[in-house]
Coordinates of C-alpha atoms in Angstrom, one line a residue:
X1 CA -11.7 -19.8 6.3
X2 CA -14.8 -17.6 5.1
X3 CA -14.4 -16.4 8.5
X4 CA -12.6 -13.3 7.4
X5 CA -15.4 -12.5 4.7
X6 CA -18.0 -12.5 7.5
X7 CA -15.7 -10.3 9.4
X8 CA -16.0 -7.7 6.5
X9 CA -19.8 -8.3 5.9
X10 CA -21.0 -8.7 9.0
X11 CA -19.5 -5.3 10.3
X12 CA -19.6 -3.2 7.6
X13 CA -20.8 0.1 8.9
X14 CA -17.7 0.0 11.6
X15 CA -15.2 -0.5 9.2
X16 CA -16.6 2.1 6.6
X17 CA -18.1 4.6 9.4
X18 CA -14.2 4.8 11.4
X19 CA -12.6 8.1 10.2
X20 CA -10.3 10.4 12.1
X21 CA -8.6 13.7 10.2
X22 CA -5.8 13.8 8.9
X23 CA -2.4 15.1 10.5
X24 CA -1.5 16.7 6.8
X25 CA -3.3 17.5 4.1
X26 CA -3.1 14.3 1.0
X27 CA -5.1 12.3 -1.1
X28 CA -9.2 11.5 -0.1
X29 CA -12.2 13.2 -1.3
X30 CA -12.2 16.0 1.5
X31 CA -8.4 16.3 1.8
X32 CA -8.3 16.3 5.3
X33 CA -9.8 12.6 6.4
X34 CA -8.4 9.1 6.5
X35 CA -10.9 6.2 6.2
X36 CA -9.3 4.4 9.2
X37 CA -11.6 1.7 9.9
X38 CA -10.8 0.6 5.9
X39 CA -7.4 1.1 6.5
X40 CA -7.1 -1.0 9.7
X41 CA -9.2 -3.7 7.4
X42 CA -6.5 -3.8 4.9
X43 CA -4.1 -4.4 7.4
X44 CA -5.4 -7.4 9.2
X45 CA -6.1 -8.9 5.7
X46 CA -2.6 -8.4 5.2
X47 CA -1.6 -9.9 8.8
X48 CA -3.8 -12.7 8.4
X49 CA -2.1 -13.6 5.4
X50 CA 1.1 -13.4 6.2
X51 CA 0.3 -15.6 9.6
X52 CA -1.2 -18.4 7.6
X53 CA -4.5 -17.6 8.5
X54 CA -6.4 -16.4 5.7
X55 CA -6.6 -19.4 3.2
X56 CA -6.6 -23.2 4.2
X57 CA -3.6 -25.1 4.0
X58 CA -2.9 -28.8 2.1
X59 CA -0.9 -30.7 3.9
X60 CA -0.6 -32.4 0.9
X61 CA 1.4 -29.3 -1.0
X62 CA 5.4 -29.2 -1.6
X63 CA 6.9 -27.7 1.1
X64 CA 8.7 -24.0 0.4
X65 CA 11.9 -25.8 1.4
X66 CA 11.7 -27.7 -1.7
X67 CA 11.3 -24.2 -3.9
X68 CA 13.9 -22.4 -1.5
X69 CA 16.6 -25.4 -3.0
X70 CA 15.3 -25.1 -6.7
X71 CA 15.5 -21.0 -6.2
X72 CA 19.5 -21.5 -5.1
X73 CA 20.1 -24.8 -7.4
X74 CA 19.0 -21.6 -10.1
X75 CA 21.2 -18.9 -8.7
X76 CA 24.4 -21.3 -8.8
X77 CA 23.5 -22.0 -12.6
X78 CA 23.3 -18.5 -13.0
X79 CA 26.8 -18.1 -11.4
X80 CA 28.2 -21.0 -13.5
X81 CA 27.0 -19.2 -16.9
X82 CA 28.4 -16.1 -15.7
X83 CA 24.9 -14.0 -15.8
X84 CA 25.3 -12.7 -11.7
X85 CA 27.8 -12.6 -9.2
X86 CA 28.3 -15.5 -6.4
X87 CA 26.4 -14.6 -3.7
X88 CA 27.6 -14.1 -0.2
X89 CA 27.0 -17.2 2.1
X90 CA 25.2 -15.7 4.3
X91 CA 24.5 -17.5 8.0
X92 CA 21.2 -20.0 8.5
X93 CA 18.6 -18.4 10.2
X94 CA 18.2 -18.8 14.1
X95 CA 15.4 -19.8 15.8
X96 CA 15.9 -17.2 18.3
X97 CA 16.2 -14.4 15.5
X98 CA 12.6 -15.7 13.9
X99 CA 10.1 -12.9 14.2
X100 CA 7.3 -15.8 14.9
X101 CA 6.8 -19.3 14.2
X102 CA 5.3 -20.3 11.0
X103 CA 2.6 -23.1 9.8
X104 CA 3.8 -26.4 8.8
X105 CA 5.1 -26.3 5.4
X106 CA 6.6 -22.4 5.4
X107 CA 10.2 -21.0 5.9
X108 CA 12.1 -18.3 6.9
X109 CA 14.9 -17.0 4.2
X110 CA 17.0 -14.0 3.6
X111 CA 15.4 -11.4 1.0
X112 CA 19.2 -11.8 -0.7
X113 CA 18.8 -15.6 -0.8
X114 CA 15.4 -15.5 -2.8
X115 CA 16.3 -13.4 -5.1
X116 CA 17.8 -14.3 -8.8
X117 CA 19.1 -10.3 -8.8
X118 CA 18.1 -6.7 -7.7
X119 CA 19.9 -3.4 -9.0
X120 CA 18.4 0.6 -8.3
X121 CA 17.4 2.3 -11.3
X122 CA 19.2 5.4 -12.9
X123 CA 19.0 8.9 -12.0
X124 CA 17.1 11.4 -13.6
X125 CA 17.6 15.0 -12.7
X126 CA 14.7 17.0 -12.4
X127 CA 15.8 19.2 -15.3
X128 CA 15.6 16.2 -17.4
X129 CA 12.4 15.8 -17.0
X130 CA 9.5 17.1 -18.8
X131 CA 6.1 15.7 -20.8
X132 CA 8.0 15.9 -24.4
X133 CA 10.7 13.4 -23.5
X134 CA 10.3 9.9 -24.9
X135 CA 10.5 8.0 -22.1
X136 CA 8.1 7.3 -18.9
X137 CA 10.0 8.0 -15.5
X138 CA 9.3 5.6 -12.7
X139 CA 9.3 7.2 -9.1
X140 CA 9.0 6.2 -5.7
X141 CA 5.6 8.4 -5.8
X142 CA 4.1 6.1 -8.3
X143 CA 4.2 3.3 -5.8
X144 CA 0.7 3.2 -4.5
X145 CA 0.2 3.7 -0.7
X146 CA -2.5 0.7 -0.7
X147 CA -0.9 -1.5 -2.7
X148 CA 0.4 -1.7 -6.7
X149 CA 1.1 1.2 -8.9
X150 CA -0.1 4.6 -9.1
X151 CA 0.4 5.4 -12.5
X152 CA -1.5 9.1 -13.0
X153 CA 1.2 11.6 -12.7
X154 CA 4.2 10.1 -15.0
X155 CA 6.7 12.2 -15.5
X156 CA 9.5 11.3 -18.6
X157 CA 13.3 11.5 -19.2
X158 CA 15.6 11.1 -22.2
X159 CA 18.1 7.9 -22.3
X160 CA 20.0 6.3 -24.8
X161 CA 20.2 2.5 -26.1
X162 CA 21.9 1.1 -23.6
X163 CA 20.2 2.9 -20.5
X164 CA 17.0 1.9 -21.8
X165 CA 17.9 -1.6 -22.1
X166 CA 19.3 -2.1 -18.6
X167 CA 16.7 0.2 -16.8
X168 CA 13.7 -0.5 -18.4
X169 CA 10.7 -2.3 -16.1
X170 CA 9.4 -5.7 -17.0
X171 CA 6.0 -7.3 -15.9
X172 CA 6.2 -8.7 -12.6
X173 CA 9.7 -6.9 -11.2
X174 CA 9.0 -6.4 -7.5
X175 CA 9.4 -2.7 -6.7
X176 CA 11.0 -1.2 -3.6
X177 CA 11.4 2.3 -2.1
X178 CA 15.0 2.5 -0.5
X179 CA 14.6 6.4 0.3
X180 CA 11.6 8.4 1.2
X181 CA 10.4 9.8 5.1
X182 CA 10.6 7.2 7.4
X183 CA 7.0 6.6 6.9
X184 CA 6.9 6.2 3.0
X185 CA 10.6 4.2 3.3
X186 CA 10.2 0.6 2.4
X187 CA 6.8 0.6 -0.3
X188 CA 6.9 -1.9 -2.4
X189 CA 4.9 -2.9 -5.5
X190 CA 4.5 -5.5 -8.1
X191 CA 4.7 -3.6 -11.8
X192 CA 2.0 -5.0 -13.7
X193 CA 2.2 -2.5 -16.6
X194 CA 2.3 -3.4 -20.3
X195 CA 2.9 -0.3 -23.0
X196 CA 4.9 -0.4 -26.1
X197 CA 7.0 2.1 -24.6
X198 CA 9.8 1.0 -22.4
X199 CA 9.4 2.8 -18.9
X200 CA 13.0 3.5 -16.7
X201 CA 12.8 3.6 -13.2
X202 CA 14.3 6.0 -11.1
X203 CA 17.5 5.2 -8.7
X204 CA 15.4 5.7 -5.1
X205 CA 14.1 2.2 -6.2
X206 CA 15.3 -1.6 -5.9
X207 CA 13.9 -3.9 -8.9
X208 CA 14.3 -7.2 -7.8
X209 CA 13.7 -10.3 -10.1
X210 CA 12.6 -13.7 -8.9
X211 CA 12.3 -17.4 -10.3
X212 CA 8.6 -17.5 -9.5
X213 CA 6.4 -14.7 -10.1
X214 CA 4.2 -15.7 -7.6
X215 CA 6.9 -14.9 -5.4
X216 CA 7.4 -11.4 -6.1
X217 CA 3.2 -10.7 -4.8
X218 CA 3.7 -12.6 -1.9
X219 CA 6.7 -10.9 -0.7
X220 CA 5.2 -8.0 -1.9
X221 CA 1.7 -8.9 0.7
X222 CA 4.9 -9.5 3.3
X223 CA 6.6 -5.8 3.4
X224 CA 3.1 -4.4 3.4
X225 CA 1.3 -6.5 6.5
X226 CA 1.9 -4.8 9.8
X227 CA 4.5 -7.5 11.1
X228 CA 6.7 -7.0 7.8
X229 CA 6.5 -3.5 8.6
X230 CA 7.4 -4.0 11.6
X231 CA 11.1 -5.9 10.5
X232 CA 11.6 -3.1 7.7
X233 CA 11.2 -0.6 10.3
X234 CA 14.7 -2.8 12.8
X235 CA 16.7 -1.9 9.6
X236 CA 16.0 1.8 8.8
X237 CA 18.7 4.6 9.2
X238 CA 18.2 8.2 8.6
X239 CA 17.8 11.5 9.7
X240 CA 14.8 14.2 10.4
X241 CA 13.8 14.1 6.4
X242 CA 15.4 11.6 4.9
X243 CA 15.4 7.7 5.9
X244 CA 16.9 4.8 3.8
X245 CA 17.2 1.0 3.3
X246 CA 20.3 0.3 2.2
X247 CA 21.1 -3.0 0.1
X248 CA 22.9 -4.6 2.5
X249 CA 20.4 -4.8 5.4
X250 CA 17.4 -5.3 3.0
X251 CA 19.3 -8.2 1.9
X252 CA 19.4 -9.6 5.4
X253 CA 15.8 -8.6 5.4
X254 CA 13.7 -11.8 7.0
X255 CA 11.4 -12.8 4.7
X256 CA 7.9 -15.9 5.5
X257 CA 7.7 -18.5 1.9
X258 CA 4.9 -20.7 2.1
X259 CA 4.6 -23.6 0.1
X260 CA 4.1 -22.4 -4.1
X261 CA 0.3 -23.5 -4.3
X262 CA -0.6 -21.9 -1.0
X263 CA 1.0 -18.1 -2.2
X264 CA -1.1 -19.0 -5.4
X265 CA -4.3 -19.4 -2.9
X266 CA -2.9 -16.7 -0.7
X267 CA -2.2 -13.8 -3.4
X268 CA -5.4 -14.7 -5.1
X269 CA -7.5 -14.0 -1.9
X270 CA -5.8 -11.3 -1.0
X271 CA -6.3 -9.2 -4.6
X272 CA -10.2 -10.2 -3.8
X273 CA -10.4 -8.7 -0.3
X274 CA -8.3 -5.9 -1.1
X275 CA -10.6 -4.9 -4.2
X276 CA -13.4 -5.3 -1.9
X277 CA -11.8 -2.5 0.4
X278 CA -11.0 -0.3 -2.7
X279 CA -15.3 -0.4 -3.2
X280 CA -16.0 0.1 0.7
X281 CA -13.6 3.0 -0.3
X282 CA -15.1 4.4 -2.6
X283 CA -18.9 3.8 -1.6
X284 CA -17.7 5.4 1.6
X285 CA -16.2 9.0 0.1
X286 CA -19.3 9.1 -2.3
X287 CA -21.4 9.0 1.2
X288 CA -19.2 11.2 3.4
X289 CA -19.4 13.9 0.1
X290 CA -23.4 13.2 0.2
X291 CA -23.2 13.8 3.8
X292 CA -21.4 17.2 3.7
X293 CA -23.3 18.3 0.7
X294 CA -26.9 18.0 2.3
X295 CA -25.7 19.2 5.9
X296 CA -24.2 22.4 3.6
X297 CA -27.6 22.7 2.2
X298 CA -30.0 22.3 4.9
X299 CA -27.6 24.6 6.7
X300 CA -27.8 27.8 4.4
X301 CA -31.3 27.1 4.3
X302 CA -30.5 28.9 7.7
X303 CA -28.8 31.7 7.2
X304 CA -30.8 32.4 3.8
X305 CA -34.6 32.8 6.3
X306 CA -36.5 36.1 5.7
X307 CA -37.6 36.6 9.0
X308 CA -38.3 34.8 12.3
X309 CA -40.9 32.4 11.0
X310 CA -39.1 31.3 8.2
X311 CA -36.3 30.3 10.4
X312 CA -38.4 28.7 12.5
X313 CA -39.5 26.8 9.6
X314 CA -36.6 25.9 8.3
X315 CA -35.1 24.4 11.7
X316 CA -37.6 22.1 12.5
X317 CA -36.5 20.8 9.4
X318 CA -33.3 20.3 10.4
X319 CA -33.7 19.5 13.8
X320 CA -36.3 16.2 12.9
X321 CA -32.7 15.0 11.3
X322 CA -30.2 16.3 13.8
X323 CA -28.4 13.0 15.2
X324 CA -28.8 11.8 11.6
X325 CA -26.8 15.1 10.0
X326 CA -24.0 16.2 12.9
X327 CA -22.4 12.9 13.4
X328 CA -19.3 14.3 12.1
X329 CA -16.5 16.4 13.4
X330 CA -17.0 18.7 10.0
X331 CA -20.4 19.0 10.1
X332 CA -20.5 19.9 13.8
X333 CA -18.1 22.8 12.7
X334 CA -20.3 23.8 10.1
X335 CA -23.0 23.8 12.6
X336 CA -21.1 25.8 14.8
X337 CA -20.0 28.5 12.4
X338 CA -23.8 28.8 11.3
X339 CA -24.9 29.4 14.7
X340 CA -22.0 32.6 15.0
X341 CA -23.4 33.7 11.2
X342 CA -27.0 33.8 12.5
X343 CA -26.1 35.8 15.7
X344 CA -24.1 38.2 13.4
X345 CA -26.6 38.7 11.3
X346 CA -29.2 39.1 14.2
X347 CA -31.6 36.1 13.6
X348 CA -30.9 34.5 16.4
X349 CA -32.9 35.8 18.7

């Protein structure tokens, strides 16, 4: 199973040297690139996971059917002491309906069978926000795009006693995004965040609360891998802007358990690939802003020549290093745009 860290290793410079631009300005060092060979990484980690494939299995481990009968043997006490509602009995799950067969050991359950209870947060106009209000504001924007929370652009909100006791976040409550553009519909996250201040969270997301903790990550590593993707996206509705998961389907929402020492093993290996993708990231947008620096550089060395010779100079300079410099689109441009400033200034010819 260290196949997947050879994977990485051994091909490094194509998974940190694939970049395409961007169809929109966002987030990145240059604003207008995506790392996509990291980005494709992250998602076969995620698939691999999710397939089985990523950490050995014990035969030898309880099976998740065992866990999936103490989650429900839970959920009825619950119901007997009067804490949440009896569940819908909602149909066994079809072979036929199964979005692929799992390893030994693993099942398929409904997203409204595993969990203990799941509400939406409150609503916070935007005129009740500001910096001076007491309380942090949980958005669907704080969900990271990669994977936990984003934390750096809080916003907060008044609320009184009793909103702050029911919509308050608690460590380990599994996150999701029931309204966004149909792209962005569907993030989840795991809130690992421990302050003295109570943080609500706004009503465009689901909290969910599980027996196991461990379950919350691994359905979190579920929504986020390309085939779980692929199941949020059967049970989307929405229009041109606005898309939406409603309760109801997400509840019907298929969702993989492996046995309870395997998500240990599985979660655990994931968090260490992923943080090495968040280095290759960041190695890789210190070396594409090297990049663009020198070729800037070298380039108005240029378009700054005295005279003829100088230039002449100054090109062989930059030619010795030419497949090394324009291998990207930007610096080709740049290239481009300093040929047209030589011939406007007349140093061309």
């Amino acid at each position: 199973m260290n196949n997947i860290n050879n994977l990485i290793t051994d091909h490094i410079e194509t998974w940190t040297s694939t970049i395409k631009k961007k169809s929109a300005t966002g987030r990145g060092s240059s604003k207008k690139i995506e790392l996509y060979g990291i980005k494709k990484l992250r998602e076969l980690i995620l698939e691999l996971a999710v397939r089985g494939k990523l950490v050995p299995q014990d035969p030898t481990d309880e099976p998740a059917s065992v866990l999936l009968e103490r989650i429900a043997e839970e959920k009825a006490q619950l119901v007997r002491d009067k804490k949440i509602k009896k569940p819908k009995v909602l149909p066994e799950v079809c072979d036929e309906e199964k979005p692929f067969e799992l390893p030994n050991g693993w099942e398929w359950e409904y997203f409204d069978n595993l969990s203990l209870s799941y509400s939406v947060g409150i609503d916070r106009g935007k005129k009740y926000q500001s910096e001076d209000k007491p309380f942090p504001y949980f958005k669907m924007n704080n969900i990271s795009n990669n994977r936990g929370c984003d934390l750096s652009s809080l916003v907060c909100v008044e609320a009184d006693d009793s909103e702050v006791e029911q919509y308050s976040l608690n460590n380990n409550d599994f996150l999701f995004n029931t309204r966004n553009s149909r792209e962005l519909v569907g993030k989840t996250c795991i809130f690992t965040h421990e302050s003295e201040t109570p943080m609500l969270y706004n009503n465009n997301i689901l909290r969910a609360k599980f027996s196991e903790h461990i379950l919350s990550f691994m359905l979190d590593i579920w929504m986020r891998s390309p085939s779980g993707k692929t199941e949020l996206e059967k049970i989307k509705s929405g229009t041109t802007n606005v898309w939406a998961i409603y309760q109801g389907k997400l509840g019907l929402l298929y969702c993989l358990i492996p046995p309870l020492a395997e998500q240990h093993r599985i979660v655990a290996k994931v968090d260490e690939l992923m943080l090495l993708c968040d280095h290759l990231e960041q190695q890789t947008e210190s070396s594409i802003d090297a990049h663009k620096t020198l070729v800037e550089v070298l380039l108005n060395t240029l378009t700054n020549s005295k005279d003829a010779t100088e230039l002449q100079a100054n090109w062989m300079q930059v030619s010795d290093y030419f497949d090394t410099l324009f291998t990207t689109e930007d610096s080709i441009d740049q290239l481009k745009q300093t040929i047209l400033q030589l011939a406007v200034m007349g140093k061309l010819v």
